[in-house]
Tab-separated table of C-alpha atoms in Angstrom:
chain	number	residue	atom	x	y	z
A	1	MET	CA	-29.401	-89.112	-125.213
A	2	LYS	CA	-26.047	-89.328	-123.476
A	3	CYS	CA	-23.083	-91.698	-123.688
A	4	VAL	CA	-20.347	-91.745	-121.055
A	5	HIS	CA	-17.240	-93.156	-122.672
A	6	PHE	CA	-14.192	-94.243	-120.657
A	7	GLY	CA	-11.018	-93.756	-122.677
A	8	ALA	CA	-10.448	-90.539	-124.593
A	9	GLY	CA	-7.539	-91.882	-126.648
A	10	ASN	CA	-7.424	-92.331	-130.385
A	11	ILE	CA	-9.840	-95.270	-130.460
A	12	GLY	CA	-12.226	-93.511	-128.100
A	13	ARG	CA	-12.264	-90.324	-130.161
A	14	GLY	CA	-11.870	-91.898	-133.589
A	15	PHE	CA	-14.222	-94.845	-133.321
A	16	VAL	CA	-16.660	-95.218	-130.411
A	17	GLY	CA	-17.028	-91.518	-129.669
A	18	LEU	CA	-17.377	-90.772	-133.379
A	19	LEU	CA	-20.159	-93.317	-133.942
A	20	MET	CA	-22.021	-92.245	-130.813
A	21	HIS	CA	-21.756	-88.621	-131.953
A	22	ARG	CA	-23.103	-89.546	-135.392
A	23	SER	CA	-25.960	-91.367	-133.674
A	24	GLY	CA	-27.087	-88.206	-131.898
A	25	TYR	CA	-25.630	-88.878	-128.451
A	26	GLU	CA	-24.002	-86.257	-126.285
A	27	VAL	CA	-20.628	-87.832	-125.598
A	28	VAL	CA	-18.904	-87.380	-122.240
A	29	PHE	CA	-15.284	-88.570	-122.310
A	30	ALA	CA	-13.826	-89.830	-119.028
A	31	ASP	CA	-10.094	-90.444	-118.694
A	32	VAL	CA	-7.283	-90.268	-116.146
A	33	ALA	CA	-4.879	-88.517	-118.548
A	34	ALA	CA	-5.067	-84.908	-117.370
A	35	PRO	CA	-3.411	-83.256	-120.421
A	36	LEU	CA	-5.771	-85.081	-122.788
A	37	ILE	CA	-8.900	-84.274	-120.767
A	38	ASP	CA	-7.810	-80.654	-120.370
A	39	ALA	CA	-7.271	-80.386	-124.116
A	40	LEU	CA	-10.695	-81.839	-124.845
A	41	ALA	CA	-12.373	-79.633	-122.245
A	42	SER	CA	-10.805	-76.490	-123.708
A	43	THR	CA	-11.368	-77.329	-127.391
A	44	PRO	CA	-14.867	-77.144	-128.909
A	45	SER	CA	-14.277	-79.762	-131.596
A	46	TYR	CA	-11.888	-82.231	-133.183
A	47	THR	CA	-11.843	-83.858	-136.618
A	48	VAL	CA	-11.757	-87.543	-137.489
A	49	HIS	CA	-10.051	-88.137	-140.833
A	50	GLU	CA	-11.177	-91.449	-142.361
A	51	VAL	CA	-8.626	-92.362	-145.027
A	52	GLY	CA	-8.722	-94.845	-147.855
A	53	ALA	CA	-11.600	-95.731	-150.173
A	54	GLY	CA	-14.571	-93.524	-149.298
A	55	SER	CA	-12.458	-91.173	-147.184
A	56	ARG	CA	-14.211	-88.352	-145.344
A	57	ASP	CA	-13.707	-85.919	-142.493
A	58	THR	CA	-16.129	-85.591	-139.587
A	59	VAL	CA	-16.066	-82.742	-137.104
A	60	VAL	CA	-17.035	-83.978	-133.647
A	61	GLU	CA	-18.415	-81.298	-131.361
A	62	GLY	CA	-20.805	-80.917	-128.464
A	63	TYR	CA	-18.861	-83.356	-126.286
A	64	ARG	CA	-17.647	-82.846	-122.733
A	65	ALA	CA	-14.656	-84.234	-120.869
A	66	VAL	CA	-14.195	-85.260	-117.220
A	67	ASN	CA	-11.069	-86.309	-115.364
A	68	SER	CA	-12.036	-89.613	-113.735
A	69	ALA	CA	-8.991	-89.548	-111.438
A	70	SER	CA	-9.311	-86.052	-109.984
A	71	ASP	CA	-13.104	-85.666	-110.234
A	72	PRO	CA	-14.688	-89.109	-109.800
A	73	GLU	CA	-17.897	-87.603	-108.404
A	74	ALA	CA	-18.489	-85.835	-111.712
A	75	VAL	CA	-18.166	-89.141	-113.567
A	76	VAL	CA	-20.603	-90.800	-111.167
A	77	ALA	CA	-23.087	-87.980	-111.763
A	78	GLU	CA	-22.749	-88.321	-115.527
A	79	ILE	CA	-23.395	-92.082	-115.423
A	80	ALA	CA	-26.421	-91.463	-113.203
A	81	THR	CA	-28.123	-89.691	-116.130
A	82	ALA	CA	-26.593	-91.597	-119.062
A	83	ASP	CA	-28.259	-93.900	-121.565
A	84	VAL	CA	-25.111	-95.741	-122.635
A	85	VAL	CA	-21.727	-96.371	-120.995
A	86	THR	CA	-18.856	-97.576	-123.190
A	87	THR	CA	-15.149	-98.195	-122.703
A	88	ALA	CA	-11.990	-98.304	-124.812
A	89	VAL	CA	-9.325	-98.455	-122.125
A	90	GLY	CA	-7.792	-101.920	-122.509
A	91	ALA	CA	-9.262	-105.042	-120.943
A	92	HIS	CA	-6.734	-105.003	-118.082
A	93	ILE	CA	-7.964	-101.526	-117.027
A	94	LEU	CA	-11.643	-102.451	-116.759
A	95	ARG	CA	-11.333	-103.356	-113.071
A	96	PHE	CA	-10.314	-99.761	-112.349
A	97	VAL	CA	-13.319	-98.409	-114.262
A	98	ALA	CA	-15.765	-100.725	-112.481
A	99	PRO	CA	-16.060	-98.836	-109.142
A	100	LEU	CA	-17.155	-95.645	-110.889
A	101	VAL	CA	-19.626	-97.528	-113.066
A	102	ALA	CA	-21.066	-99.266	-110.003
A	103	ARG	CA	-21.449	-95.967	-108.126
A	104	GLY	CA	-22.985	-94.269	-111.141
A	105	LEU	CA	-25.542	-97.029	-111.583
A	106	ALA	CA	-26.409	-96.912	-107.882
A	107	ALA	CA	-26.975	-93.155	-108.158
A	108	ARG	CA	-29.590	-93.446	-110.900
A	109	PRO	CA	-33.139	-92.433	-109.977
A	110	ALA	CA	-35.499	-95.253	-109.059
A	111	GLY	CA	-37.406	-96.380	-112.120
A	112	ALA	CA	-34.907	-94.955	-114.609
A	113	ALA	CA	-34.421	-96.958	-117.786
A	114	PRO	CA	-31.525	-99.443	-117.677
A	115	VAL	CA	-28.169	-98.214	-118.934
A	116	ALA	CA	-26.521	-100.107	-121.792
A	117	VAL	CA	-22.960	-100.927	-120.690
A	118	MET	CA	-20.584	-102.135	-123.410
A	119	ALA	CA	-16.830	-102.656	-123.201
A	120	CYS	CA	-15.379	-102.021	-126.662
A	121	GLU	CA	-12.047	-103.707	-126.094
A	122	ASN	CA	-9.747	-105.879	-128.150
A	123	ALA	CA	-10.514	-108.951	-126.048
A	124	LEU	CA	-12.966	-111.827	-125.879
A	125	SER	CA	-16.109	-111.099	-123.826
A	126	ALA	CA	-14.656	-107.918	-122.357
A	127	THR	CA	-18.062	-106.725	-121.125
A	128	ASP	CA	-18.339	-109.901	-119.049
A	129	LEU	CA	-15.069	-108.916	-117.352
A	130	LEU	CA	-16.434	-105.439	-116.640
A	131	ALA	CA	-19.774	-106.811	-115.432
A	132	GLU	CA	-18.051	-109.166	-113.004
A	133	ALA	CA	-15.989	-106.295	-111.603
A	134	VAL	CA	-19.049	-104.022	-111.332
A	135	ARG	CA	-21.030	-106.718	-109.513
A	136	ALA	CA	-18.206	-107.051	-107.003
A	137	GLU	CA	-18.425	-103.303	-106.285
A	138	TYR	CA	-22.214	-102.886	-106.326
A	139	ALA	CA	-23.847	-102.989	-102.905
A	140	GLY	CA	-27.541	-103.359	-103.816
A	141	GLU	CA	-29.648	-106.233	-105.141
A	142	ASP	CA	-31.135	-104.390	-108.128
A	143	LEU	CA	-28.178	-104.128	-110.504
A	144	ASP	CA	-29.900	-106.170	-113.210
A	145	ARG	CA	-32.788	-103.684	-113.222
A	146	ARG	CA	-30.417	-100.761	-113.619
A	147	THR	CA	-28.211	-101.954	-116.452
A	148	VAL	CA	-27.878	-104.184	-119.485
A	149	PHE	CA	-24.383	-105.593	-120.051
A	150	ALA	CA	-23.730	-106.504	-123.675
A	151	ASN	CA	-20.591	-107.929	-125.229
A	152	THR	CA	-19.266	-106.407	-128.421
A	153	ALA	CA	-16.691	-106.998	-131.133
A	154	VAL	CA	-14.991	-103.906	-132.539
A	155	ASP	CA	-12.747	-103.508	-135.550
A	156	ARG	CA	-11.101	-100.364	-136.861
A	157	ILE	CA	-7.417	-99.744	-137.514
A	158	VAL	CA	-6.371	-96.600	-135.664
A	159	PRO	CA	-2.647	-96.115	-136.279
A	160	GLN	CA	-0.187	-94.284	-134.108
A	161	GLN	CA	-0.840	-90.598	-134.642
A	162	ASP	CA	1.678	-87.972	-135.678
A	163	GLY	CA	1.702	-84.927	-133.427
A	164	GLY	CA	-0.161	-84.379	-130.189
A	165	GLY	CA	-3.433	-82.812	-131.334
A	166	LEU	CA	-6.956	-84.080	-130.844
A	167	ASP	CA	-7.633	-84.853	-134.511
A	168	VAL	CA	-7.507	-88.549	-135.348
A	169	VAL	CA	-6.608	-90.428	-138.533
A	170	VAL	CA	-8.407	-93.768	-138.913
A	171	GLU	CA	-9.092	-96.196	-141.722
A	172	GLN	CA	-12.422	-95.889	-143.500
A	173	PHE	CA	-13.512	-99.444	-142.631
A	174	HIS	CA	-15.111	-100.116	-139.274
A	175	GLU	CA	-17.186	-102.849	-137.676
A	176	TRP	CA	-19.004	-102.760	-134.341
A	177	VAL	CA	-20.953	-105.960	-133.672
A	178	ILE	CA	-23.101	-106.092	-130.522
A	179	ASP	CA	-24.851	-108.990	-128.810
A	180	ARG	CA	-28.565	-108.303	-129.187
A	181	THR	CA	-29.864	-110.867	-126.720
A	182	PRO	CA	-29.407	-109.004	-123.384
A	183	PHE	CA	-31.533	-106.085	-124.624
A	184	ALA	CA	-34.735	-108.054	-125.277
A	185	GLY	CA	-35.730	-105.656	-128.051
A	186	THR	CA	-34.544	-102.424	-126.415
A	187	GLU	CA	-31.103	-102.149	-128.011
A	188	PRO	CA	-29.770	-98.590	-128.531
A	189	VAL	CA	-29.836	-97.178	-132.045
A	190	ILE	CA	-26.173	-96.699	-133.020
A	191	GLU	CA	-25.195	-95.744	-136.541
A	192	GLY	CA	-22.749	-98.251	-137.988
A	193	ALA	CA	-23.373	-100.923	-135.329
A	194	THR	CA	-24.681	-104.400	-136.159
A	195	TYR	CA	-26.693	-106.442	-133.656
A	196	VAL	CA	-26.468	-110.248	-133.751
A	197	ASP	CA	-27.942	-113.113	-131.755
A	198	ASP	CA	-24.625	-114.955	-131.330
A	199	LEU	CA	-21.566	-112.756	-130.946
A	200	VAL	CA	-18.897	-115.425	-130.442
A	201	PRO	CA	-18.407	-116.242	-134.146
A	202	TYR	CA	-17.878	-112.568	-134.949
A	203	ILE	CA	-15.468	-112.043	-132.060
A	204	GLU	CA	-13.383	-114.990	-133.195
A	205	ARG	CA	-13.654	-114.004	-136.850
A	206	LYS	CA	-12.172	-110.619	-136.013
A	207	LEU	CA	-9.541	-111.888	-133.556
A	208	PHE	CA	-8.389	-114.784	-135.751
A	209	THR	CA	-8.407	-112.786	-138.986
A	210	VAL	CA	-7.708	-109.098	-138.354
A	211	ASN	CA	-5.582	-109.486	-135.219
A	212	THR	CA	-3.842	-112.636	-136.406
A	213	GLY	CA	-3.117	-111.129	-139.802
A	214	HIS	CA	-2.016	-107.732	-138.495
A	215	ALA	CA	0.413	-109.229	-135.971
A	216	ALA	CA	1.719	-111.777	-138.480
A	217	CYS	CA	2.367	-108.978	-140.973
A	218	ALA	CA	4.260	-107.071	-138.271
A	219	TYR	CA	6.463	-110.000	-137.252
A	220	PHE	CA	7.194	-111.167	-140.792
A	221	GLY	CA	7.786	-107.556	-141.808
A	222	TYR	CA	10.175	-106.960	-138.917
A	223	ARG	CA	12.193	-110.038	-139.862
A	224	ALA	CA	12.386	-108.756	-143.447
A	225	GLY	CA	13.522	-105.279	-142.420
A	226	ARG	CA	10.313	-103.495	-143.385
A	227	HIS	CA	9.285	-100.364	-141.507
A	228	ARG	CA	5.561	-99.888	-142.114
A	229	ILE	CA	2.752	-102.436	-142.269
A	230	ALA	CA	1.787	-101.245	-145.753
A	231	GLU	CA	5.372	-101.814	-146.928
A	232	ALA	CA	5.407	-105.285	-145.396
A	233	ILE	CA	2.183	-106.510	-146.968
A	234	ALA	CA	3.299	-105.098	-150.329
A	235	ASP	CA	6.141	-107.637	-150.269
A	236	PRO	CA	4.789	-110.698	-152.157
A	237	ARG	CA	6.625	-113.126	-149.874
A	238	ILE	CA	5.234	-111.550	-146.692
A	239	ARG	CA	1.731	-111.360	-148.156
A	240	GLU	CA	2.005	-115.061	-148.980
A	241	GLN	CA	3.082	-115.851	-145.399
A	242	VAL	CA	0.234	-113.835	-143.880
A	243	ALA	CA	-2.259	-115.366	-146.304
A	244	ALA	CA	-1.048	-118.849	-145.329
A	245	ALA	CA	-1.769	-118.153	-141.648
A	246	LEU	CA	-5.198	-116.740	-142.496
A	247	ALA	CA	-6.023	-119.714	-144.705
A	248	GLU	CA	-5.618	-121.843	-141.595
A	249	THR	CA	-7.753	-119.610	-139.395
A	250	GLN	CA	-10.335	-119.603	-142.187
A	251	ALA	CA	-10.416	-123.396	-142.096
A	252	LEU	CA	-11.062	-123.250	-138.342
A	253	LEU	CA	-13.741	-120.560	-138.522
A	254	VAL	CA	-15.613	-122.278	-141.333
A	255	ALA	CA	-15.508	-125.635	-139.543
A	256	LYS	CA	-16.349	-124.258	-136.115
A	257	HIS	CA	-18.913	-121.547	-136.840
A	258	GLY	CA	-20.265	-122.432	-140.259
A	259	PHE	CA	-19.157	-119.283	-142.062
A	260	ASP	CA	-19.599	-119.538	-145.820
A	261	GLU	CA	-16.171	-120.374	-147.222
A	262	GLN	CA	-16.357	-118.074	-150.247
A	263	GLU	CA	-17.781	-115.199	-148.240
A	264	HIS	CA	-15.086	-115.594	-145.609
A	265	GLY	CA	-12.461	-115.710	-148.350
A	266	ARG	CA	-13.682	-112.314	-149.523
A	267	TYR	CA	-13.480	-111.076	-145.934
A	268	VAL	CA	-9.843	-112.216	-145.738
A	269	ALA	CA	-9.043	-110.484	-149.032
A	270	LYS	CA	-10.568	-107.271	-147.676
A	271	ILE	CA	-8.458	-107.530	-144.529
A	272	LEU	CA	-5.257	-107.910	-146.549
A	273	ASP	CA	-6.218	-104.867	-148.606
A	274	ARG	CA	-6.828	-102.904	-145.407
A	275	PHE	CA	-3.275	-103.644	-144.272
A	276	ALA	CA	-2.043	-102.255	-147.606
A	277	ASN	CA	-3.669	-98.826	-147.043
A	278	GLU	CA	-0.821	-96.410	-147.780
A	279	HIS	CA	-2.576	-93.647	-145.861
A	280	LEU	CA	-2.085	-95.507	-142.558
A	281	PRO	CA	1.403	-94.918	-141.104
A	282	ASP	CA	1.377	-97.924	-138.760
A	283	THR	CA	4.820	-99.416	-138.178
A	284	VAL	CA	5.672	-103.072	-137.728
A	285	GLU	CA	7.210	-102.280	-134.336
A	286	ARG	CA	4.024	-100.676	-133.012
A	287	VAL	CA	1.718	-103.409	-134.292
A	288	GLY	CA	4.077	-106.130	-133.054
A	289	ARG	CA	4.431	-104.704	-129.550
A	290	ALA	CA	3.738	-106.978	-126.565
A	291	PRO	CA	4.668	-110.281	-128.228
A	292	LEU	CA	4.446	-112.195	-124.963
A	293	ARG	CA	0.758	-111.387	-124.634
A	294	LYS	CA	0.134	-112.112	-128.302
A	295	LEU	CA	1.632	-115.583	-127.894
A	296	GLY	CA	-0.826	-116.383	-125.096
A	297	ARG	CA	-3.020	-119.466	-124.951
A	298	HIS	CA	-6.211	-117.884	-126.294
A	299	GLU	CA	-4.602	-115.187	-128.394
A	300	ARG	CA	-4.274	-114.715	-132.145
A	301	PHE	CA	-1.718	-117.435	-132.981
A	302	VAL	CA	-1.777	-120.155	-130.345
A	303	GLY	CA	-5.556	-119.922	-129.859
A	304	PRO	CA	-6.537	-120.926	-133.396
A	305	ALA	CA	-3.497	-123.176	-133.893
A	306	ALA	CA	-4.425	-125.184	-130.787
A	307	GLU	CA	-7.968	-125.739	-132.019
A	308	LEU	CA	-6.736	-126.669	-135.475
A	309	ALA	CA	-4.290	-129.174	-134.011
A	310	GLU	CA	-7.083	-130.687	-131.925
A	311	ARG	CA	-9.071	-131.157	-135.138
A	312	GLY	CA	-6.110	-132.661	-136.950
A	313	LEU	CA	-5.829	-129.688	-139.306
A	314	GLY	CA	-2.669	-127.939	-140.485
A	315	THR	CA	-0.938	-125.196	-138.518
A	316	GLY	CA	2.233	-124.537	-140.518
A	317	GLY	CA	1.340	-120.944	-141.402
A	318	LEU	CA	0.524	-120.048	-137.813
A	319	GLN	CA	3.663	-121.799	-136.593
A	320	ALA	CA	5.700	-119.627	-138.967
A	321	ALA	CA	4.091	-116.530	-137.426
A	322	VAL	CA	4.936	-117.809	-133.929
A	323	ALA	CA	8.539	-118.377	-135.014
A	324	ALA	CA	8.734	-114.786	-136.274
A	325	ALA	CA	7.168	-113.467	-133.053
A	326	LEU	CA	9.789	-115.285	-130.979
A	327	ARG	CA	12.464	-113.314	-132.858
A	328	PHE	CA	10.806	-109.902	-132.546
A	329	ASP	CA	13.318	-107.862	-130.541
A	330	PRO	CA	12.917	-104.062	-130.493
A	331	ALA	CA	14.847	-102.863	-127.471
A	332	ASP	CA	12.171	-100.543	-126.062
A	333	ASP	CA	9.441	-103.154	-125.576
A	334	PRO	CA	9.288	-104.528	-121.992
A	335	GLU	CA	7.575	-107.717	-123.186
A	336	VAL	CA	10.410	-108.328	-125.631
A	337	VAL	CA	12.805	-108.144	-122.686
A	338	ARG	CA	10.703	-110.534	-120.624
A	339	LEU	CA	10.304	-112.938	-123.538
A	340	GLY	CA	14.067	-112.966	-123.987
A	341	GLU	CA	14.558	-113.684	-120.288
A	342	LEU	CA	12.233	-116.673	-120.505
A	343	LEU	CA	13.966	-118.038	-123.584
A	344	ASP	CA	17.373	-117.648	-121.943
A	345	ALA	CA	16.437	-119.037	-118.533
A	346	LEU	CA	14.093	-121.939	-119.277
A	347	ALA	CA	14.346	-125.192	-121.154
A	348	PRO	CA	12.261	-125.096	-124.360
A	349	ALA	CA	9.456	-127.218	-122.891
A	350	GLU	CA	9.259	-125.016	-119.788
A	351	ALA	CA	9.284	-121.895	-121.964
A	352	VAL	CA	6.372	-123.181	-124.050
A	353	ARG	CA	4.338	-123.862	-120.907
A	354	GLU	CA	5.153	-120.435	-119.449
A	355	ILE	CA	4.553	-118.461	-122.657
A	356	THR	CA	1.543	-120.261	-124.127
A	357	GLY	CA	-0.093	-122.052	-121.209
A	358	LEU	CA	-0.312	-125.267	-123.234
A	359	SER	CA	0.087	-128.612	-121.501
A	360	ALA	CA	2.732	-131.042	-122.706
A	361	GLU	CA	-0.040	-133.442	-123.777
A	362	HIS	CA	-1.535	-130.990	-126.282
A	363	PRO	CA	-0.875	-131.909	-129.944
A	364	LEU	CA	0.453	-128.411	-130.636
A	365	PHE	CA	3.037	-128.633	-127.847
A	366	PRO	CA	5.787	-130.609	-129.663
A	367	PRO	CA	5.981	-128.306	-132.715
A	368	LEU	CA	6.006	-125.221	-130.480
A	369	GLU	CA	8.759	-126.759	-128.369
A	370	ALA	CA	10.791	-127.221	-131.560
A	371	LEU	CA	10.154	-123.595	-132.572
A	372	VAL	CA	11.329	-122.360	-129.171
A	373	ALA	CA	14.423	-124.552	-129.338
A	374	ASP	CA	15.267	-123.092	-132.747
A	375	ALA	CA	14.781	-119.536	-131.420
A	376	VAL	CA	17.032	-120.274	-128.438
A	377	ARG	CA	19.788	-121.669	-130.662
A	378	GLU	CA	19.596	-118.568	-132.826
A	379	ARG	CA	19.810	-116.303	-129.768
A	380	ARG	CA	22.926	-118.125	-128.586
A	381	GLY	CA	24.560	-117.895	-131.986
């Protein structure tokens, strides 16, 4: 069995590649980063260090590495004989991966079993984005006989790594949830993966709990002068603020998807404990990066807050996280610069529309306009 995985970075090596290796797949990493691919190609193994409760080390070996920029034909040939194709490149990069996937699928022998294609990205329905881009590139009429596209939800904290080696430090916890329905009973056997009939609740549970909580911890921690995420969540006041935001997303998830309230409460408690893992060196600046994107309409704060407001439910905890995000200002983050330009150039109502995509008629719009106005006044002294 063979898996071609696009994205040889820390998540690719420390999560998807690791689980595929444990499941008995030969893993072929494809990436455009020449130094990384060269290092993988010249090194017979790397080690994944899972830290925290139940920590263990796993040596990953038997993989190969291909430069998808300089040797695209090799990637096409690998996909032509693969069983699974996965990605961990960032949702905005999927359109650049699609042409190679399309060519690789077209090169498969007639009658070959369909390839499972799964985008393991931190985004809603990322495989649908990849499938749309592949369909646009594919010339034949038989794509649906050659592949199965399945959406996934992935969750593992992979912090910024010290040093430039191939070894990866990750948290012990991981979750890979895959939509079972496209496979019609032929889903790949992947150790540590869970197949479900309806993926949307699990995608939103992860996005509105892990991502919401992680970013909130970063922004509250930055405002309080904390350096690492573990230091931030150890502060009782910050933990209370993060918990308040997650209590609101819990109310939405329980009402919308029917999650058991007590079970989800235990899930939230586990997430907060994961943030407190002292073995993970994640900083508030790294986790908080790209605040403009994280304030988007369907992202971790505005997304759930908008739905809560539509249901007449409280959003004060999420609004507090938005207020902290508006004041996140490390100098080396391009999105921080752009966010500042918007706040300085636009009236508060215009800024809310530009940043969040909300219409002025939405019930969440007035409180967000007030938050932006407060942030602007603070910027102007």
